[in-house]
Amino acid sequence: MGNVGLFFVGAVLFINGLLLLGKVDARAGAVFNLFVGALQVLTPTYLIFTADGDPNKILAASGIYLFGFTYLYVGIGLLAGLDSTGVGYYSLFVAIAALGYSFVNFRLFKDYPFGVIWLYWAFLWFLFFLLLGLKKAGLTTYTGWVTAIQGWVTCVIPAGLLLSGYWKHPNEIAVALAVFGVVVFVALWPLTRKSPRPTQAAPAAGSVGAPT
């Protein structure tokens, strides 16, 4: 169930990236954020209630709420025309928490690919903090591209591989993800240093920290 949610998280990240790039209308993007936000609140609730008290399963599922609440916050904010500062500072909270979930995946679950993926998400949500909380509008284009790319790299592709049984060689996957993230996101920086677009409250990623 968590992997299905991860797949649709990739879709909302892609949509939100396009929203930041000015390719998707804010109100139209808000509706999809509400769909995925609701899914990402129901999913961990189900996983926790069916975990039979297993602390590792509960811990893994708990991280999904970070992102489910982000999407709901974003969707409601866009529809209501709210200021993005609240989402921005909540994103800082998510970014810090994501570092903790990365550590847990590396040390407790020995799930190295998702340890790296949580670092991706920490970086992305920190960008949302800078963009939406601190109003660094010059980061809009860069953040839009990072968001859209992460939708595929951290969500859609891993979820597809997990659901189809092709999620193999985790050590190699972790190294490939780490190298890809550093190379691509560093290379994007000088390519996106143009005039800023208007800032809109449109983050979002995240699903279960480890396959369930």
Coordinates of C-alpha atoms in Angstrom, one line a residue:
M1 CA 0.0 0.0 0.0
G2 CA 2.8 2.4 0.9
N3 CA 4.4 1.8 -2.6
V4 CA 1.1 2.7 -4.3
G5 CA 1.1 6.0 -2.3
L6 CA 4.7 6.6 -3.3
F7 CA 3.8 6.3 -6.9
F8 CA 1.2 9.0 -6.7
V9 CA 3.5 11.2 -4.6
G10 CA 5.7 11.2 -7.7
A11 CA 2.7 12.5 -9.7
V12 CA 2.1 15.4 -7.3
L13 CA 5.7 16.3 -7.2
F14 CA 5.8 16.5 -10.9
I15 CA 2.6 18.6 -11.0
N16 CA 4.0 20.9 -8.3
G17 CA 7.3 21.3 -10.1
L18 CA 5.4 22.3 -13.3
L19 CA 3.3 24.7 -11.1
L20 CA 6.4 26.4 -9.9
L21 CA 7.7 26.6 -13.5
G22 CA 4.4 28.4 -14.5
K23 CA 3.1 25.4 -16.6
V24 CA 0.2 24.5 -14.4
D25 CA -2.5 26.7 -12.9
A26 CA -2.3 27.1 -9.1
R27 CA -6.0 26.2 -8.5
A28 CA -5.8 23.2 -10.8
G29 CA -2.7 22.0 -9.0
A30 CA -4.3 22.6 -5.6
V31 CA -7.0 20.0 -6.3
F32 CA -4.5 17.2 -7.0
N33 CA -2.6 18.2 -3.9
L34 CA -5.7 17.6 -1.9
F35 CA -6.2 14.1 -3.5
V36 CA -2.7 13.0 -2.7
G37 CA -2.6 14.7 0.7
A38 CA -5.7 12.7 1.7
L39 CA -4.2 9.5 0.4
Q40 CA -1.0 10.2 2.3
V41 CA -2.9 10.6 5.6
L42 CA -5.1 7.6 5.1
T43 CA -2.2 5.3 4.1
P44 CA 0.0 5.7 7.2
T45 CA -3.1 5.5 9.4
Y46 CA -4.0 2.1 7.9
L47 CA -0.4 0.9 8.0
I48 CA 0.0 1.8 11.7
F49 CA -3.3 0.2 12.7
T50 CA -2.4 -3.0 10.9
A51 CA 1.2 -3.1 12.2
D52 CA 0.4 -5.3 15.2
G53 CA 2.5 -3.1 17.4
D54 CA 5.7 -3.6 15.4
P55 CA 7.7 -0.5 16.2
N56 CA 9.7 -0.6 13.0
K57 CA 6.6 -0.7 10.8
I58 CA 5.0 2.2 12.8
L59 CA 8.3 4.2 12.5
A60 CA 8.4 3.6 8.8
A61 CA 4.8 4.6 8.3
S62 CA 5.0 7.7 10.5
G63 CA 7.1 9.7 8.0
I64 CA 4.3 9.6 5.5
Y65 CA 2.3 12.1 7.6
L66 CA 5.0 14.7 7.1
F67 CA 4.2 14.8 3.4
G68 CA 0.5 14.2 3.6
F69 CA 0.0 17.2 5.7
T70 CA 2.2 19.2 3.4
Y71 CA 0.0 18.5 0.4
L72 CA -3.2 19.3 2.3
Y73 CA -1.7 22.5 3.6
V74 CA -0.5 23.4 0.1
G75 CA -3.9 22.5 -1.6
I76 CA -6.0 24.4 0.9
G77 CA -3.5 27.4 0.8
L78 CA -3.7 27.7 -3.0
L79 CA -7.5 27.5 -3.1
A80 CA -7.9 30.0 -0.3
G81 CA -5.2 32.3 -1.5
L82 CA -3.3 32.1 1.8
D83 CA 0.2 33.4 2.3
S84 CA 2.9 30.7 1.8
T85 CA 4.9 31.6 4.9
G86 CA 3.3 28.9 7.1
V87 CA 4.0 26.2 4.5
G88 CA 7.5 27.4 4.2
Y89 CA 8.3 27.1 7.9
Y90 CA 6.5 23.8 8.1
S91 CA 8.8 22.7 5.3
L92 CA 11.8 23.5 7.5
F93 CA 10.3 21.2 10.1
V94 CA 9.9 18.5 7.5
A95 CA 13.5 19.0 6.2
I96 CA 15.0 18.5 9.7
A97 CA 12.8 15.5 10.4
A98 CA 13.8 14.0 7.0
L99 CA 17.4 14.0 8.1
G100 CA 16.3 11.9 11.1
Y101 CA 14.4 9.4 8.9
S102 CA 17.4 9.2 6.6
F103 CA 19.6 8.2 9.6
V104 CA 17.0 5.6 10.6
N105 CA 16.9 4.1 7.2
F106 CA 20.7 3.9 7.0
R107 CA 21.3 2.6 10.5
L108 CA 18.2 0.8 11.7
F109 CA 16.5 -0.5 8.5
K110 CA 19.8 -0.9 6.5
D111 CA 17.7 0.5 3.6
Y112 CA 20.5 2.5 1.9
P113 CA 18.5 3.6 -1.2
F114 CA 15.8 5.1 1.0
G115 CA 18.4 6.6 3.2
V116 CA 19.6 8.5 0.2
I117 CA 16.0 9.3 -0.9
W118 CA 15.2 10.9 2.5
L119 CA 18.3 13.1 1.9
Y120 CA 16.8 14.1 -1.4
W121 CA 13.6 15.0 0.3
A122 CA 15.4 16.9 3.1
F123 CA 17.1 19.0 0.4
L124 CA 13.8 19.6 -1.5
W125 CA 11.9 20.6 1.6
F126 CA 14.7 23.0 2.6
L127 CA 14.3 24.6 -0.8
F128 CA 10.6 25.0 -0.1
F129 CA 11.5 26.7 3.2
L130 CA 13.8 29.2 1.4
L131 CA 11.3 29.8 -1.4
L132 CA 8.1 30.0 0.6
G133 CA 9.2 30.8 4.1
L134 CA 12.0 33.3 3.4
K135 CA 10.5 34.4 0.1
K136 CA 13.7 33.8 -1.9
A137 CA 11.9 34.2 -5.2
G138 CA 15.1 33.8 -7.2
L139 CA 15.0 30.0 -6.3
T140 CA 11.6 29.5 -8.0
T141 CA 12.9 28.0 -11.3
Y142 CA 15.6 25.9 -9.7
T143 CA 13.1 24.6 -7.1
G144 CA 10.6 23.8 -9.8
W145 CA 13.0 21.7 -11.7
V146 CA 14.3 19.9 -8.6
T147 CA 10.7 19.2 -7.6
A148 CA 9.7 17.7 -10.9
I149 CA 12.9 15.6 -11.2
Q150 CA 12.6 14.3 -7.7
G151 CA 9.0 13.2 -8.5
W152 CA 10.4 10.7 -11.0
V153 CA 13.7 9.8 -9.3
T154 CA 12.6 9.4 -5.7
C155 CA 9.0 8.3 -6.2
V156 CA 7.7 7.1 -9.5
I157 CA 10.7 5.0 -10.6
P158 CA 11.3 3.4 -7.1
A159 CA 7.6 2.7 -6.7
G160 CA 7.4 1.1 -10.1
L161 CA 10.5 -1.1 -9.4
L162 CA 9.1 -2.1 -6.0
L163 CA 5.7 -2.9 -7.2
S164 CA 7.0 -5.0 -10.1
G165 CA 9.6 -6.9 -8.1
Y166 CA 12.6 -5.3 -9.8
W167 CA 14.0 -3.4 -6.8
K168 CA 17.3 -5.3 -6.5
H169 CA 20.9 -4.5 -5.8
P170 CA 20.2 -1.9 -3.2
N171 CA 23.8 -0.9 -2.6
E172 CA 24.3 0.0 -6.3
I173 CA 20.9 1.8 -6.4
A174 CA 22.0 3.9 -3.4
V175 CA 25.3 4.9 -5.0
A176 CA 23.6 5.7 -8.3
L177 CA 21.0 7.9 -6.6
A178 CA 23.7 9.7 -4.6
V179 CA 25.8 10.4 -7.7
F180 CA 22.8 11.4 -9.8
G181 CA 21.5 13.9 -7.2
V182 CA 24.8 15.6 -6.7
V183 CA 25.6 15.9 -10.5
V184 CA 22.2 16.9 -11.7
F185 CA 21.2 19.3 -8.9
V186 CA 24.6 21.0 -9.0
A187 CA 24.5 21.3 -12.8
L188 CA 21.0 22.7 -12.7
W189 CA 22.0 25.7 -10.5
P190 CA 23.8 27.8 -13.1
L191 CA 21.2 26.9 -15.7
T192 CA 18.3 28.3 -13.7
R193 CA 19.8 31.6 -12.6
K194 CA 17.4 33.8 -14.5
S195 CA 14.7 36.2 -13.6
P196 CA 12.5 34.9 -10.8
R197 CA 8.9 33.7 -11.3
P198 CA 6.2 34.7 -8.8
T199 CA 6.4 32.4 -5.8
Q200 CA 3.4 30.1 -5.2
A201 CA 2.8 27.7 -2.3
A202 CA 3.4 24.5 -4.2
P203 CA 5.7 21.9 -2.6
A204 CA 5.4 18.3 -2.0
A205 CA 6.9 14.8 -1.8
G206 CA 7.1 11.9 0.4
S207 CA 5.9 8.6 1.3
V208 CA 6.9 5.7 3.4
G209 CA 10.6 5.8 4.3
A210 CA 11.1 2.1 3.7
P211 CA 9.2 -0.4 1.5
T212 CA 6.2 -1.9 3.3

